[in-house]
mmCIF file of C-alpha atoms and ligand atoms in Angstrom:
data_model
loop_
_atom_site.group_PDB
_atom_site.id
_atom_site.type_symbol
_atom_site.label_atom_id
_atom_site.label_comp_id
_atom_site.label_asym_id
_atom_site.label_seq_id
_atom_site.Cartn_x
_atom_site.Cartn_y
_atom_site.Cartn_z
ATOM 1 C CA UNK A 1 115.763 127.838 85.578
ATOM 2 C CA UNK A 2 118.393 126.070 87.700
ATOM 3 C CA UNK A 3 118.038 123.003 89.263
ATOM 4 C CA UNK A 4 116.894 123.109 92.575
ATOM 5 C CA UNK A 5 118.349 120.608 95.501
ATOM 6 C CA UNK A 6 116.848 118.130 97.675
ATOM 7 C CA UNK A 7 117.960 115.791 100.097
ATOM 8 C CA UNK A 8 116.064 112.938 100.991
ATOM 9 C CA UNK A 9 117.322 110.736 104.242
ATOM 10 C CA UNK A 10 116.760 107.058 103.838
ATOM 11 C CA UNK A 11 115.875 107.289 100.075
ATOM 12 C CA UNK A 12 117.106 103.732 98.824
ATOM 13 C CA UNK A 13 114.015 102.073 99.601
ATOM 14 C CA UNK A 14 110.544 102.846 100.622
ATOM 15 C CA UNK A 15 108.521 106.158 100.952
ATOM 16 C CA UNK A 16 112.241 107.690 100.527
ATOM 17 C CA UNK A 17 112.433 106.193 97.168
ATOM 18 C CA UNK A 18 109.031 107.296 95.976
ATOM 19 C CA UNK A 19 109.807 110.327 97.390
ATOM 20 C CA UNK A 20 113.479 110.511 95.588
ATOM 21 C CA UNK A 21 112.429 109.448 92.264
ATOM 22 C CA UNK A 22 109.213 111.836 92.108
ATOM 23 C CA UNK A 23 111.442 114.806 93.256
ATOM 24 C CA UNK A 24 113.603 113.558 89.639
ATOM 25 C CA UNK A 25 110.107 113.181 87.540
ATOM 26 C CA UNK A 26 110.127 117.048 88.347
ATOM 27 C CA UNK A 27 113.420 118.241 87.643
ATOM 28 C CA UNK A 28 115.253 118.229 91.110
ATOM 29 C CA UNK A 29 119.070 117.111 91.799
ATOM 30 C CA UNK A 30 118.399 114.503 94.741
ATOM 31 C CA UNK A 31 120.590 112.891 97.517
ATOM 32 C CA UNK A 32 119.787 109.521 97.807
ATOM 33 C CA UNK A 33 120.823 108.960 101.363
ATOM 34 C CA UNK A 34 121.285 105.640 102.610
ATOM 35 C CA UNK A 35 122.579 103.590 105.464
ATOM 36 C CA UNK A 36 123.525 100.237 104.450
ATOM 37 C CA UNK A 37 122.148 99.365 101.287
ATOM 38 C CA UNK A 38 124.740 101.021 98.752
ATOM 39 C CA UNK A 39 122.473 98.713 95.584
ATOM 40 C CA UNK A 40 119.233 99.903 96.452
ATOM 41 C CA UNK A 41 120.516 103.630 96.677
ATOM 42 C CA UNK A 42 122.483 103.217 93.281
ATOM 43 C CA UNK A 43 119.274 102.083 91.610
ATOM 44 C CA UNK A 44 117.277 104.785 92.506
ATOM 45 C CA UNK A 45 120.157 107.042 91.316
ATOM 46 C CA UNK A 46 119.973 105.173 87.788
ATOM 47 C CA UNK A 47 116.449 105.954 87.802
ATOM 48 C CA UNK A 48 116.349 109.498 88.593
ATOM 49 C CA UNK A 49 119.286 109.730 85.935
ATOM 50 C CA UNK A 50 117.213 108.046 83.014
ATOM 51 C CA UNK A 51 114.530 110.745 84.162
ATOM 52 C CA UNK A 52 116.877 113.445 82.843
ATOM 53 C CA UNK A 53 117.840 114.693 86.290
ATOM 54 C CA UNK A 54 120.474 114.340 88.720
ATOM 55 C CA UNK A 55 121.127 112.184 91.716
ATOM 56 C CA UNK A 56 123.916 110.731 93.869
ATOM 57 C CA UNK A 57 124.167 108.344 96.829
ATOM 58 C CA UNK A 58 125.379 109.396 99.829
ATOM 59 C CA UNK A 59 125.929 106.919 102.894
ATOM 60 C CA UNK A 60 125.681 108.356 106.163
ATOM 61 C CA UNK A 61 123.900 107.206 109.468
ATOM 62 C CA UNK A 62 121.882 109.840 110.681
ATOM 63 C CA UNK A 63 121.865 108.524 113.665
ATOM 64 C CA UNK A 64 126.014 110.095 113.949
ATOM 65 C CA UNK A 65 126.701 113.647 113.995
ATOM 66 C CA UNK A 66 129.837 112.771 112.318
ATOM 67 C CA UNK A 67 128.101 111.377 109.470
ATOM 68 C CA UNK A 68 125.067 114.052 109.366
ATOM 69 C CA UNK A 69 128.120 116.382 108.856
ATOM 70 C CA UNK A 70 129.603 114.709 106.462
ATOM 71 C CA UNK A 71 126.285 114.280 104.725
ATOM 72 C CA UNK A 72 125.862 118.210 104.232
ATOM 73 C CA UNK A 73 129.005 118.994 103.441
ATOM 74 C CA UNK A 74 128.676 116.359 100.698
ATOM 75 C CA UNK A 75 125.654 117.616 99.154
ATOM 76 C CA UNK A 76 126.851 121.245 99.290
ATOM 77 C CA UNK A 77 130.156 120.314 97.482
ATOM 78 C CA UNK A 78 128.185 118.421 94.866
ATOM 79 C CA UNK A 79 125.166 120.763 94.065
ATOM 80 C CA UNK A 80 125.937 124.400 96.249
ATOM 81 C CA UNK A 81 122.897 124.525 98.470
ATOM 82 C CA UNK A 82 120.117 122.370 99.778
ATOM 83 C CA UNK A 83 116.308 123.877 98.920
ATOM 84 C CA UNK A 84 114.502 120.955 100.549
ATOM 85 C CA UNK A 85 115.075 118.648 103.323
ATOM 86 C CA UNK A 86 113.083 115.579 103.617
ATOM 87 C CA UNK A 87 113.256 113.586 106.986
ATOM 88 C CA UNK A 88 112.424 110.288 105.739
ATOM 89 C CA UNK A 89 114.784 108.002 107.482
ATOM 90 C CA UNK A 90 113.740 105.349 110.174
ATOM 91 C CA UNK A 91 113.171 102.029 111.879
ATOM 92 C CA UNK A 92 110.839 100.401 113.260
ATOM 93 C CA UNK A 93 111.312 98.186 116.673
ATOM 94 C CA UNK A 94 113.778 95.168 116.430
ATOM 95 C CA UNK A 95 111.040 93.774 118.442
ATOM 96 C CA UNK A 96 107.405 94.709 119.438
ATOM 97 C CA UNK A 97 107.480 94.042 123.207
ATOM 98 C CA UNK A 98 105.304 95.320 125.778
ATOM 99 C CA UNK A 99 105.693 98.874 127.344
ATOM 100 C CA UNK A 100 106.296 97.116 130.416
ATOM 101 C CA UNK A 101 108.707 95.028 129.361
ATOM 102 C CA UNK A 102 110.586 97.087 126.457
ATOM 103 C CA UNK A 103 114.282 97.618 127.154
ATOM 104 C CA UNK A 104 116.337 101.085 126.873
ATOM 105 C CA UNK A 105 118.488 99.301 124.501
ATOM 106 C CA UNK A 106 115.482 99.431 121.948
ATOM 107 C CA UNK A 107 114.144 102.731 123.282
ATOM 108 C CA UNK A 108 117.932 104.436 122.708
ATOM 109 C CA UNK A 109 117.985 103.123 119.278
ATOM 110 C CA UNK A 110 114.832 104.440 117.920
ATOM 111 C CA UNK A 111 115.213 107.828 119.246
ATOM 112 C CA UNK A 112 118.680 108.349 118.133
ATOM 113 C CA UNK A 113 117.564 107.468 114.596
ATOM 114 C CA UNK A 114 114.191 108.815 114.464
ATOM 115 C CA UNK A 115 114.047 111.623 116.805
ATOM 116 C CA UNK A 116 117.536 112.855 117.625
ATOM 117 C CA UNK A 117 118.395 112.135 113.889
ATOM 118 C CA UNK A 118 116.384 114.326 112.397
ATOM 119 C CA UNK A 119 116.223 116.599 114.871
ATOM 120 C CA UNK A 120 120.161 117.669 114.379
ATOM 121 C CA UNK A 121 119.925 117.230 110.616
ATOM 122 C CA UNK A 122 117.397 119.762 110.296
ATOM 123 C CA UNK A 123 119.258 121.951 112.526
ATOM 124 C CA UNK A 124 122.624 122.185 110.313
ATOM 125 C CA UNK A 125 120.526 121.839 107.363
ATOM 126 C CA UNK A 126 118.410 125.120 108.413
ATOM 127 C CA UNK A 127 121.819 127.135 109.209
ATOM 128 C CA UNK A 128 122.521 126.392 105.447
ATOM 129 C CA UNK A 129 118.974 127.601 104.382
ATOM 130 C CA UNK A 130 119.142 130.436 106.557
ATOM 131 C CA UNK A 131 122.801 131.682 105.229
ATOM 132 C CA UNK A 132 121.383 130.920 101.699
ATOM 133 C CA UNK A 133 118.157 132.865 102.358
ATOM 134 C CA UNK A 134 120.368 136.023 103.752
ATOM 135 C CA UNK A 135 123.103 135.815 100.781
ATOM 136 C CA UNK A 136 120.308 136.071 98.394
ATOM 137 C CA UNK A 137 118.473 139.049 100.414
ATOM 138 C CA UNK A 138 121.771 140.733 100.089
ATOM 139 C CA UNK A 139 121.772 140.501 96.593
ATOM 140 C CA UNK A 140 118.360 141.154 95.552
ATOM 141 C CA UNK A 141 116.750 143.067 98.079
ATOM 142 C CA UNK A 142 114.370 141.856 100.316
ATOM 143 C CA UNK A 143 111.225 140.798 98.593
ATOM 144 C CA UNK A 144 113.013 139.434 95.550
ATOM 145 C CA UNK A 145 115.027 137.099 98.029
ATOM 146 C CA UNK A 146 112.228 135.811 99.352
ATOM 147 C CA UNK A 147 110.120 134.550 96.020
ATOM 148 C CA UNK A 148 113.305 133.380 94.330
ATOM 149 C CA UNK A 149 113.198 129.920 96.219
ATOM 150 C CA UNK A 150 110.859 128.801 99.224
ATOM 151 C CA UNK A 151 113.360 126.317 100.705
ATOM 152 C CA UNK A 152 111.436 123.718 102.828
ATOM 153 C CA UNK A 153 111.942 120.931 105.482
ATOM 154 C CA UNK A 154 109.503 118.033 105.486
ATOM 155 C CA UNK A 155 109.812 115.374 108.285
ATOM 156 C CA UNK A 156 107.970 111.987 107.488
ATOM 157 C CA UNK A 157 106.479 111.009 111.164
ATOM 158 C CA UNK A 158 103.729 108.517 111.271
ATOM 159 C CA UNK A 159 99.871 108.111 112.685
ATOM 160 C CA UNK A 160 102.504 106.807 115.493
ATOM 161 C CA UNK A 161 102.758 110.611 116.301
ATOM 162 C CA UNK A 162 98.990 110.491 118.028
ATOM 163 C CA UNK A 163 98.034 106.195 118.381
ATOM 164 C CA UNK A 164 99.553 104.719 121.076
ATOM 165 C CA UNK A 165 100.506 101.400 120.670
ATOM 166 C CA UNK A 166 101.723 99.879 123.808
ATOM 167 C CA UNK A 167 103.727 97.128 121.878
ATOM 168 C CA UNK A 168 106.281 99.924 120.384
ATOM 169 C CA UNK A 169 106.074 102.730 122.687
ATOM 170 C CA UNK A 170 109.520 103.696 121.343
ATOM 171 C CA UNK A 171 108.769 103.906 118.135
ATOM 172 C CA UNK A 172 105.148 106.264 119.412
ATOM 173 C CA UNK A 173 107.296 108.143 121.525
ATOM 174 C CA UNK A 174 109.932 109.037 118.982
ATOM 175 C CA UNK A 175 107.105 110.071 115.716
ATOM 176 C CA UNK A 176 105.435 112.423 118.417
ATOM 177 C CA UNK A 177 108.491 113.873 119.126
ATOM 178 C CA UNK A 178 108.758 114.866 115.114
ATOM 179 C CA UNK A 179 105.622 116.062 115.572
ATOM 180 C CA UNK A 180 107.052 119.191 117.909
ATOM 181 C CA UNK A 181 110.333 119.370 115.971
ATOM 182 C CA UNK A 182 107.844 120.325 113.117
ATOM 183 C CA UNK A 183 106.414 123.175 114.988
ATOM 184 C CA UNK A 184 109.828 124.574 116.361
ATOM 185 C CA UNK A 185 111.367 124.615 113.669
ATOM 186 C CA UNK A 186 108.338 126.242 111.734
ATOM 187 C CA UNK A 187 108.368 129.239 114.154
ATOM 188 C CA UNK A 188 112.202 129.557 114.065
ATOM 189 C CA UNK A 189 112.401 129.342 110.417
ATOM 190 C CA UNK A 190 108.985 131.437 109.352
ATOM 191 C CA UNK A 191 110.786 134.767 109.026
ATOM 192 C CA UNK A 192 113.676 133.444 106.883
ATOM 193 C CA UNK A 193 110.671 132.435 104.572
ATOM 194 C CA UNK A 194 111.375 128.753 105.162
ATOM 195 C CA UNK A 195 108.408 126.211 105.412
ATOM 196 C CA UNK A 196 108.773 123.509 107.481
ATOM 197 C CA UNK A 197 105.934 120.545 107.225
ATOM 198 C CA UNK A 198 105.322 117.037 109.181
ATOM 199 C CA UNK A 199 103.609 114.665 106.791
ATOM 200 C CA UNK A 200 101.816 111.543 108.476
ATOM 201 C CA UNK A 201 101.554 108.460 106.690
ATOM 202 C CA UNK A 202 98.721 106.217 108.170
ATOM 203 C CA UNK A 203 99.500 101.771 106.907
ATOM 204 C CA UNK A 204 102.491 102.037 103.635
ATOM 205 C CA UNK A 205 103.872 98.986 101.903
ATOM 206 C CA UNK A 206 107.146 98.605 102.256
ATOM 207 C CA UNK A 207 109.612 96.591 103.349
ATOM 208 C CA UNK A 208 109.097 98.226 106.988
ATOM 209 C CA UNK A 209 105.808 96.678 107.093
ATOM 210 C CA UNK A 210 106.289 93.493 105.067
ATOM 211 C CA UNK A 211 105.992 91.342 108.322
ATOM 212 C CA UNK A 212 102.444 92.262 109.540
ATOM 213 C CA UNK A 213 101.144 92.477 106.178
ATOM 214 C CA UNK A 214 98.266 90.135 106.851
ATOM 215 C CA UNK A 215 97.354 91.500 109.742
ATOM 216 C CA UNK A 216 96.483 94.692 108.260
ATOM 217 C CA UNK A 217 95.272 93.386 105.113
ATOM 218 C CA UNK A 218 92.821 92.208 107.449
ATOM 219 C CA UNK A 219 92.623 95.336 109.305
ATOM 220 C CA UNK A 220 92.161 97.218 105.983
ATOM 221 C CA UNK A 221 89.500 94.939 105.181
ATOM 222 C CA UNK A 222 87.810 95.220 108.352
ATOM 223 C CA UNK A 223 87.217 99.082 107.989
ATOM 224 C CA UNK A 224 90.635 100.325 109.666
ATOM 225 C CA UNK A 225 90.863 102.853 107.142
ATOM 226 C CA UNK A 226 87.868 104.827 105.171
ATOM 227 C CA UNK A 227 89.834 104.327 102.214
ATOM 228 C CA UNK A 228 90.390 100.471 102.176
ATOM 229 C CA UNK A 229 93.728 99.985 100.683
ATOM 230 C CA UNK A 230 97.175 100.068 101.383
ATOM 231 C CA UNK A 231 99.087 103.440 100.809
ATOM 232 C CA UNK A 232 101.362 103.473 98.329
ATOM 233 C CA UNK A 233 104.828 105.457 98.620
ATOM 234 C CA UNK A 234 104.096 107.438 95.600
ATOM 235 C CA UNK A 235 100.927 108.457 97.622
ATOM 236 C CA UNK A 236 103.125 110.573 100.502
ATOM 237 C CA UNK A 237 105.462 111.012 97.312
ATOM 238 C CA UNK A 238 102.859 113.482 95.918
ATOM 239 C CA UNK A 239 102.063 115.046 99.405
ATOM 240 C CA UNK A 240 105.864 116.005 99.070
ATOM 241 C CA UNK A 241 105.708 117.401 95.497
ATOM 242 C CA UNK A 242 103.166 120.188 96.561
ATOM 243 C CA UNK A 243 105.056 120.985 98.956
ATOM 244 C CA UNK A 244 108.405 121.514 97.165
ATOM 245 C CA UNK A 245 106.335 123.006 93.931
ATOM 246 C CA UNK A 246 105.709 125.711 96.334
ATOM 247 C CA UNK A 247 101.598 124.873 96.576
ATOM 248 C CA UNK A 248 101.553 125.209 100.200
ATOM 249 C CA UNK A 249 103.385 129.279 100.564
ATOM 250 C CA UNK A 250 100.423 130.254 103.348
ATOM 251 C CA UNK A 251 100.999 127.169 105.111
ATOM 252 C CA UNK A 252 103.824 126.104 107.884
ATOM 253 C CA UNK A 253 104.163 123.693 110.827
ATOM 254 C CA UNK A 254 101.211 122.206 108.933
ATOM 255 C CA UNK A 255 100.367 118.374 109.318
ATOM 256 C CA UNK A 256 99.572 116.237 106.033
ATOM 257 C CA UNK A 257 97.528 113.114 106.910
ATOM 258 C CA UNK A 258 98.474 110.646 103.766
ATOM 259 C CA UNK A 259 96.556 107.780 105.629
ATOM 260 C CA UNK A 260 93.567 106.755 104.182
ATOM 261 C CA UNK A 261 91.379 108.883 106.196
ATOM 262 C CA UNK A 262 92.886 106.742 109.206
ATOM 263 C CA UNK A 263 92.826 110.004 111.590
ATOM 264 C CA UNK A 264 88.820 110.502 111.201
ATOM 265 C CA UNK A 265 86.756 109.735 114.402
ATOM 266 C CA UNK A 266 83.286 108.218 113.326
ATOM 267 C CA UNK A 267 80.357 107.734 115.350
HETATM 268 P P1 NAP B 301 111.921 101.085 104.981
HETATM 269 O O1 NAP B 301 111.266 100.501 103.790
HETATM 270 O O2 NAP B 301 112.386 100.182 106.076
HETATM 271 O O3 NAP B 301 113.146 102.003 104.482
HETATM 272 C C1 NAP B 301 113.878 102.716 105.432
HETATM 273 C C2 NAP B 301 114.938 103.556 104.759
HETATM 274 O O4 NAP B 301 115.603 104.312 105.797
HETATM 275 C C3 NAP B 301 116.004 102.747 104.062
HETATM 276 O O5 NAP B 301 116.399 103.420 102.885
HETATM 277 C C4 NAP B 301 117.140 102.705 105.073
HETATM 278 O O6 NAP B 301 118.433 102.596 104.506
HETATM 279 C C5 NAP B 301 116.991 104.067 105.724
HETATM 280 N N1 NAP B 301 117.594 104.126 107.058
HETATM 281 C C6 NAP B 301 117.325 103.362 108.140
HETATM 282 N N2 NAP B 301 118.094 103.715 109.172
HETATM 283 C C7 NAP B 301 118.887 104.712 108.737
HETATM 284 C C8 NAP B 301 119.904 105.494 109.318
HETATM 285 N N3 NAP B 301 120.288 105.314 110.588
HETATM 286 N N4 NAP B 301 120.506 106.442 108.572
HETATM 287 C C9 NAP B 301 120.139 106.647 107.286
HETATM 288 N N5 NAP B 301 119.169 105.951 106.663
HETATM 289 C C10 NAP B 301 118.567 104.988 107.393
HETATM 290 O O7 NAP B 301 110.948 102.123 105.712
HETATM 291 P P2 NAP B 301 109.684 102.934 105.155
HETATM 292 O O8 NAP B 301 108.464 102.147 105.438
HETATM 293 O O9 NAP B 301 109.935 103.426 103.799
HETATM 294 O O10 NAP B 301 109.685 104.156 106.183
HETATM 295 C C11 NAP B 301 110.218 105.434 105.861
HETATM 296 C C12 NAP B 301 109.779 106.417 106.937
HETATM 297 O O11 NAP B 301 108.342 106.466 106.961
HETATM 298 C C13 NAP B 301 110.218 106.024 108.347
HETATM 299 O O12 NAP B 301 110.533 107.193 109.072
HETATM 300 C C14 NAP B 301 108.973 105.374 108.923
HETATM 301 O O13 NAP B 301 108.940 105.457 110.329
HETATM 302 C C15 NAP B 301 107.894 106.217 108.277
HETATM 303 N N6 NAP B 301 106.573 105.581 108.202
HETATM 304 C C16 NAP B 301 106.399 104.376 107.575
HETATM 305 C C17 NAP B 301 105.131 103.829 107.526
HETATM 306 C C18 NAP B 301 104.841 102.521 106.842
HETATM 307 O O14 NAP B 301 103.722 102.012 106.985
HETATM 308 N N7 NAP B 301 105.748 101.942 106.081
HETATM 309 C C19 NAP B 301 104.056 104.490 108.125
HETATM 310 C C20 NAP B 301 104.266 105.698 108.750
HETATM 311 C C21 NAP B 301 105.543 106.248 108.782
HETATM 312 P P3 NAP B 301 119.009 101.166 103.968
HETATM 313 O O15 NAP B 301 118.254 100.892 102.694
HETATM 314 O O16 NAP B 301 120.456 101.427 103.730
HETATM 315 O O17 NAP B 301 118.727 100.175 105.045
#
């Protein structure tokens, strides 16, 4: 069976790299987008390589249409067509300041790379899918087109989507936002057979969260989560793999908690 495609935004590091280097474990070509870190990318290439599949780095700032252009047109020179799309890409605050304080400097930033980003990505991205999905209904007829491939979008928001944290209302404002893109797109896209997914990671180590890791290894401690322990970006990795093994064919504009069990209420 042919290799399918994925491109993964923001894959040099992090829950992109988990994410990227899983999607290899099972076979897939992967774009390893990145947006400054060209060594971090190329080692995650190497990796997926010695895993027997194939991966390049792409720069880009999804942040630019120019780039997010540039970016697909990229991947479909290199491997034809693009069967998954994973938002992973984003920042967090330069600074935490207060929501009365907080500048639009700050707030621009964060929603042109985390909301307006992926947002535009997964727009040009799902004309792609869309003219791939029709070009193969041509060919086969319609129910063979459709079981062929499931393409699939997955954007990586955050527990940010629902808590409100008044010291990065930016960065709150912007996850929640991913949270509707999710359902748009699912509607939009449900006839083409495309899924489209919003996974939530609850506390991850990474470098995005290397300077308040005390205070939630207290927090952790304390109870924050059910499941006391950090997450891991191999844990959203595997919430990814379902998805782009095709476990999840009933399911669209679906939300995956990875977070410990972070979004229970107790009493
Ligand atoms: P990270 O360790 O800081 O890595 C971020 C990645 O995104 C890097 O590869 C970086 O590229 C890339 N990136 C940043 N800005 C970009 C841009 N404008 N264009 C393209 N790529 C860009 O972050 P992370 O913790 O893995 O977070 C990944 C995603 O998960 C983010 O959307 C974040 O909001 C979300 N998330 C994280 C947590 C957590 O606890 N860590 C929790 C919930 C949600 P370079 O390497 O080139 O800088």
């Amino acid at each position: 069976m042919q290799a399918r495609t994925a491109l993964v935004t923001g894959s040099g590091r992090g829950i992109g790299r988990g994410i990227a280097e899983a999607l290899g474990r099972e076979g897939w070509n992967v774009v390893v987008n990145y947006a400054r870190d060209a060594a971090a990318a190329a080692e995650v290439v190497r990796i997926i390589e010695a895993s027997g599949s194939k991966a390049i780095a792409m720069q880009a700032d999804i942040s630019s249409g120019d780039d997010r252009r540039r970016l697909v047109d990229q991947t479909l020179a290199a491997f034809s067509q693009i069967d998954l799309l994973v938002n992973n890409a984003g920042i967090a605050p330069a600074v935490r300041a207060d929501l009365l304080s907080a500048d639009e400097e700050s707030f621009d930033r964060l929603i042109n790379v985390n909301l307006k980003g992926p947002y535009f990505l997964t727009q040009l991205v799902a004309r792609e899918m869309l003219a791939a999905v029709e070009g193969r209904r041509g060919q086969a007829g319609d129910g063979e087109g459709r079981s062929a491939s499931r393409p699939a979008i997955v954007t990586i928001s955050s527990i940010s989507a629902y808590t409100a944290s008044p010291n990065r209302g930016d960065y709150c404002v912007a996850k929640a936002g991913l949270s509707m893109m999710t359902k748009l797109f699912a509607v939009r896209l449900a006839d083409a057979g495309i899924g489209v997914y919003e996974i939530r990671p609850g506390i991850i180590q990474t470098d995005m969260t290397g300077g308040v890791k005390e205070k939630y290894d207290a927090l952790i401690a304390g109870g924050l989560t059910p499941l006391r322990r950090w997450g891991m970006p191999e844990d959203v990795a595997r919430a990814v793999i379902a998805i782009a093994c095709g476990l999840l064919p009933f399911s669209t504009g679906e939300v995956i908690n990875v977070d410990g069990g972070f979004h229970l209420r107790q009493l």
